[in-house]
């Protein structure tokens, strides 16, 4: 499989690249700096240098090339409204259009659980972040692509457990980025899963089994 990752220098994107490479997949990505491109090259990843916020749809489509699937795992993490709009909002919409221009049908988006942090008072910028993320989910779900939206719980660092709870609706808890990346890698290798929103939390089901359980009959 040939995969292009937007957000390949991030926590989930970097781990996903490693897991896909270990499966024998070809991995491409988008980075902002030449030194990032060089570092990824030493790990067998072909990266294109460009800024998602300033690239045109045509430039992004050219960067995608002839890949099998695009993964969008970039995010502002609730930063400034300007960054959230450029990456989590306009960036997703641009990538959707560029995928169509490039003829890439499969598109996976790492989103957030809508209930995240509802138990606490959030600042204006974080609330805006959640609203923009939901808008991106809507845009992708209304596209003609073979899409997948993955909504993980609160993200943690550290080693994964290899077991999760995955389905159309899950409670909001916490999950390691490692388990998110492993689940996403497994989902990408299951062509029968498409045009679905799946939520992800810690659980007791082995990842491969959890993915298979979400294949529609």
CSV table of C-alpha atoms in Angstrom, one decimal:
chain,number,residue,atom,x,y,z
A,1,UNK,CA,0.0,0.0,0.0
A,2,UNK,CA,1.1,3.5,-0.8
A,3,UNK,CA,0.1,6.0,1.9
A,4,UNK,CA,0.4,9.8,2.1
A,5,UNK,CA,0.3,11.3,5.6
A,6,UNK,CA,-0.5,15.0,6.2
A,7,UNK,CA,0.8,15.5,9.8
A,8,UNK,CA,3.6,13.0,9.4
A,9,UNK,CA,5.8,14.9,11.9
A,10,UNK,CA,3.1,14.8,14.6
A,11,UNK,CA,2.6,12.2,17.3
A,12,UNK,CA,0.1,10.0,15.6
A,13,UNK,CA,1.4,10.6,12.1
A,14,UNK,CA,5.0,9.7,13.0
A,15,UNK,CA,4.0,6.5,14.7
A,16,UNK,CA,1.6,5.6,11.9
A,17,UNK,CA,4.5,6.0,9.4
A,18,UNK,CA,6.7,3.6,11.4
A,19,UNK,CA,3.9,1.0,11.7
A,20,UNK,CA,3.1,1.1,8.0
A,21,UNK,CA,6.8,0.9,7.0
A,22,UNK,CA,7.1,-2.2,9.2
A,23,UNK,CA,4.3,-3.8,7.2
A,24,UNK,CA,6.2,-3.1,4.0
A,25,UNK,CA,4.0,-0.2,2.9
A,26,UNK,CA,5.4,2.9,1.0
A,27,UNK,CA,4.9,6.1,3.0
A,28,UNK,CA,4.9,9.7,1.8
A,29,UNK,CA,4.3,12.8,3.8
A,30,UNK,CA,4.1,16.6,3.8
A,31,UNK,CA,6.7,18.6,5.9
A,32,UNK,CA,7.5,22.2,6.2
A,33,UNK,CA,11.3,22.1,6.3
A,34,UNK,CA,14.1,20.6,4.4
A,35,UNK,CA,15.7,19.1,7.6
A,36,UNK,CA,12.5,17.2,8.3
A,37,UNK,CA,12.5,15.9,4.8
A,38,UNK,CA,16.1,14.7,5.2
A,39,UNK,CA,15.4,13.1,8.6
A,40,UNK,CA,12.4,11.2,7.2
A,41,UNK,CA,14.4,10.0,4.2
A,42,UNK,CA,16.8,8.2,6.6
A,43,UNK,CA,13.8,6.2,7.7
A,44,UNK,CA,12.6,5.3,4.2
A,45,UNK,CA,9.9,8.0,4.0
A,46,UNK,CA,9.6,10.2,1.0
A,47,UNK,CA,8.4,13.6,2.1
A,48,UNK,CA,7.4,16.7,0.1
A,49,UNK,CA,8.2,20.1,1.5
A,50,UNK,CA,5.3,22.5,1.6
A,51,UNK,CA,3.0,24.5,3.9
A,52,UNK,CA,-0.5,23.2,3.9
A,53,UNK,CA,-1.9,26.6,4.8
A,54,UNK,CA,-0.4,28.3,1.7
A,55,UNK,CA,-0.3,25.5,-0.9
A,56,UNK,CA,-2.9,25.6,-3.6
A,57,UNK,CA,-5.2,22.7,-4.3
A,58,UNK,CA,-3.2,22.0,-7.5
A,59,UNK,CA,0.1,22.0,-5.6
A,60,UNK,CA,-1.2,19.7,-2.9
A,61,UNK,CA,-2.7,17.3,-5.5
A,62,UNK,CA,0.7,17.2,-7.3
A,63,UNK,CA,2.4,16.4,-3.9
A,64,UNK,CA,0.0,13.5,-3.4
A,65,UNK,CA,0.8,11.9,-6.7
A,66,UNK,CA,-0.5,8.4,-7.4
A,67,UNK,CA,-1.0,7.0,-3.8
A,68,UNK,CA,-3.7,4.6,-2.5
A,69,UNK,CA,-4.8,6.5,0.5
A,70,UNK,CA,-4.4,9.9,2.2
A,71,UNK,CA,-4.3,10.2,6.0
A,72,UNK,CA,-5.0,13.6,7.5
A,73,UNK,CA,-3.6,13.6,11.1
A,74,UNK,CA,-2.4,17.2,11.3
A,75,UNK,CA,-4.0,19.5,13.9
A,76,UNK,CA,-3.6,22.7,15.8
A,77,UNK,CA,-4.4,21.0,19.1
A,78,UNK,CA,-6.7,23.9,20.1
A,79,UNK,CA,-4.2,26.7,19.4
A,80,UNK,CA,-5.0,30.1,18.0
A,81,UNK,CA,-8.2,30.4,15.9
A,82,UNK,CA,-6.1,31.4,12.9
A,83,UNK,CA,-4.1,28.1,13.1
A,84,UNK,CA,-7.2,26.0,13.8
A,85,UNK,CA,-8.9,27.5,10.7
A,86,UNK,CA,-5.9,27.1,8.5
A,87,UNK,CA,-5.1,23.5,9.5
A,88,UNK,CA,-8.2,21.8,11.0
A,89,UNK,CA,-10.7,23.5,8.8
A,90,UNK,CA,-9.5,24.9,5.5
A,91,UNK,CA,-6.6,22.4,5.4
A,92,UNK,CA,-9.0,19.5,5.5
A,93,UNK,CA,-11.3,21.0,2.8
A,94,UNK,CA,-8.3,21.7,0.6
A,95,UNK,CA,-7.0,18.2,1.1
A,96,UNK,CA,-10.4,16.7,0.2
A,97,UNK,CA,-10.4,18.7,-3.1
A,98,UNK,CA,-6.8,17.9,-3.8
A,99,UNK,CA,-7.5,14.1,-3.3
A,100,UNK,CA,-10.2,14.4,-5.9
A,101,UNK,CA,-7.9,16.2,-8.3
A,102,UNK,CA,-5.2,13.6,-7.8
A,103,UNK,CA,-7.7,10.7,-8.3
A,104,UNK,CA,-7.1,9.3,-4.8
A,105,UNK,CA,-10.4,7.8,-3.6
A,106,UNK,CA,-9.5,6.7,0.0
A,107,UNK,CA,-9.2,9.4,2.7
A,108,UNK,CA,-8.8,8.9,6.4
A,109,UNK,CA,-9.2,11.8,8.9
A,110,UNK,CA,-8.1,11.7,12.5
A,111,UNK,CA,-10.7,13.8,14.4
A,112,UNK,CA,-11.8,14.1,18.0
A,113,UNK,CA,-14.6,12.8,20.1
A,114,UNK,CA,-17.3,15.5,20.4
A,115,UNK,CA,-17.6,14.9,24.1
A,116,UNK,CA,-13.9,15.5,24.8
A,117,UNK,CA,-13.4,17.7,27.9
A,118,UNK,CA,-17.1,18.4,28.3
A,119,UNK,CA,-16.7,17.9,32.0
A,120,UNK,CA,-14.6,21.1,32.3
A,121,UNK,CA,-14.9,24.7,31.2
A,122,UNK,CA,-13.0,25.3,28.0
A,123,UNK,CA,-11.6,28.5,26.7
A,124,UNK,CA,-12.9,30.2,23.6
A,125,UNK,CA,-10.1,28.9,21.4
A,126,UNK,CA,-10.6,25.3,22.4
A,127,UNK,CA,-14.3,25.5,21.9
A,128,UNK,CA,-13.6,26.9,18.4
A,129,UNK,CA,-11.3,24.0,17.8
A,130,UNK,CA,-14.0,21.5,18.5
A,131,UNK,CA,-16.5,23.4,16.2
A,132,UNK,CA,-14.0,23.4,13.4
A,133,UNK,CA,-13.2,19.8,13.8
A,134,UNK,CA,-16.9,18.9,13.6
A,135,UNK,CA,-17.1,21.0,10.4
A,136,UNK,CA,-14.3,19.1,8.9
A,137,UNK,CA,-16.0,15.8,9.7
A,138,UNK,CA,-19.2,17.1,8.0
A,139,UNK,CA,-17.2,18.2,4.9
A,140,UNK,CA,-15.5,14.9,4.5
A,141,UNK,CA,-18.7,12.8,5.1
A,142,UNK,CA,-20.4,14.8,2.4
A,143,UNK,CA,-17.6,14.3,-0.2
A,144,UNK,CA,-17.6,11.6,-2.9
A,145,UNK,CA,-14.4,10.0,-1.4
A,146,UNK,CA,-14.2,6.6,0.2
A,147,UNK,CA,-13.7,8.3,3.6
A,148,UNK,CA,-13.0,7.2,7.2
A,149,UNK,CA,-13.3,9.4,10.2
A,150,UNK,CA,-11.5,8.1,13.4
A,151,UNK,CA,-12.3,9.9,16.6
A,152,UNK,CA,-9.9,8.9,19.4
A,153,UNK,CA,-10.3,9.7,23.1
A,154,UNK,CA,-7.9,12.0,25.1
A,155,UNK,CA,-4.4,11.3,23.7
A,156,UNK,CA,-1.6,10.1,25.9
A,157,UNK,CA,2.1,9.3,25.2
A,158,UNK,CA,3.7,6.1,26.1
A,159,UNK,CA,3.5,2.5,24.8
A,160,UNK,CA,0.2,1.1,23.7
A,161,UNK,CA,-1.6,-1.9,25.1
A,162,UNK,CA,-2.6,-3.4,21.7
A,163,UNK,CA,-6.2,-3.6,22.9
A,164,UNK,CA,-9.0,-1.0,22.3
A,165,UNK,CA,-12.7,-0.4,22.2
A,166,UNK,CA,-13.7,0.7,18.6
A,167,UNK,CA,-17.2,1.4,17.2
A,168,UNK,CA,-19.6,4.0,15.9
A,169,UNK,CA,-20.1,5.3,19.5
A,170,UNK,CA,-17.7,5.0,22.4
A,171,UNK,CA,-17.3,6.6,25.8
A,172,UNK,CA,-14.7,9.3,26.2
A,173,UNK,CA,-11.7,8.2,28.1
A,174,UNK,CA,-8.1,8.2,27.2
A,175,UNK,CA,-5.9,6.3,24.8
A,176,UNK,CA,-2.2,6.3,23.8
A,177,UNK,CA,-1.1,7.7,20.4
A,178,UNK,CA,0.6,4.4,19.9
A,179,UNK,CA,-2.7,2.5,20.0
A,180,UNK,CA,-4.4,5.1,17.8
A,181,UNK,CA,-1.6,4.7,15.2
A,182,UNK,CA,-1.8,0.9,15.4
A,183,UNK,CA,-5.6,1.0,15.0
A,184,UNK,CA,-5.4,3.3,12.0
A,185,UNK,CA,-2.8,1.2,10.3
A,186,UNK,CA,-5.1,-1.8,10.7
A,187,UNK,CA,-8.1,0.1,9.4
A,188,UNK,CA,-6.1,1.2,6.3
A,189,UNK,CA,-5.5,-2.4,5.6
A,190,UNK,CA,-9.1,-3.3,5.8
A,191,UNK,CA,-10.6,-2.2,2.4
A,192,UNK,CA,-14.1,-3.3,3.5
A,193,UNK,CA,-14.3,-0.4,6.0
A,194,UNK,CA,-15.3,2.8,4.3
A,195,UNK,CA,-17.7,5.8,4.6
A,196,UNK,CA,-17.8,5.2,8.4
A,197,UNK,CA,-17.2,7.2,11.5
A,198,UNK,CA,-15.5,5.2,14.2
A,199,UNK,CA,-14.8,6.3,17.8
A,200,UNK,CA,-11.8,4.8,19.7
A,201,UNK,CA,-11.1,4.4,23.4
A,202,UNK,CA,-9.1,2.1,25.6
A,203,UNK,CA,-10.5,-1.4,25.8
A,204,UNK,CA,-9.9,-5.1,26.1
A,205,UNK,CA,-10.3,-6.2,22.4
A,206,UNK,CA,-7.2,-6.8,20.4
A,207,UNK,CA,-6.9,-4.2,17.7
A,208,UNK,CA,-7.1,-6.5,14.7
A,209,UNK,CA,-10.2,-8.1,16.1
A,210,UNK,CA,-11.8,-4.7,16.9
A,211,UNK,CA,-11.3,-3.6,13.4
A,212,UNK,CA,-12.8,-6.8,11.9
A,213,UNK,CA,-15.8,-6.3,14.1
A,214,UNK,CA,-16.6,-3.0,12.4
A,215,UNK,CA,-16.7,-4.5,8.9
A,216,UNK,CA,-20.2,-4.0,7.6
A,217,UNK,CA,-22.0,-7.2,6.3
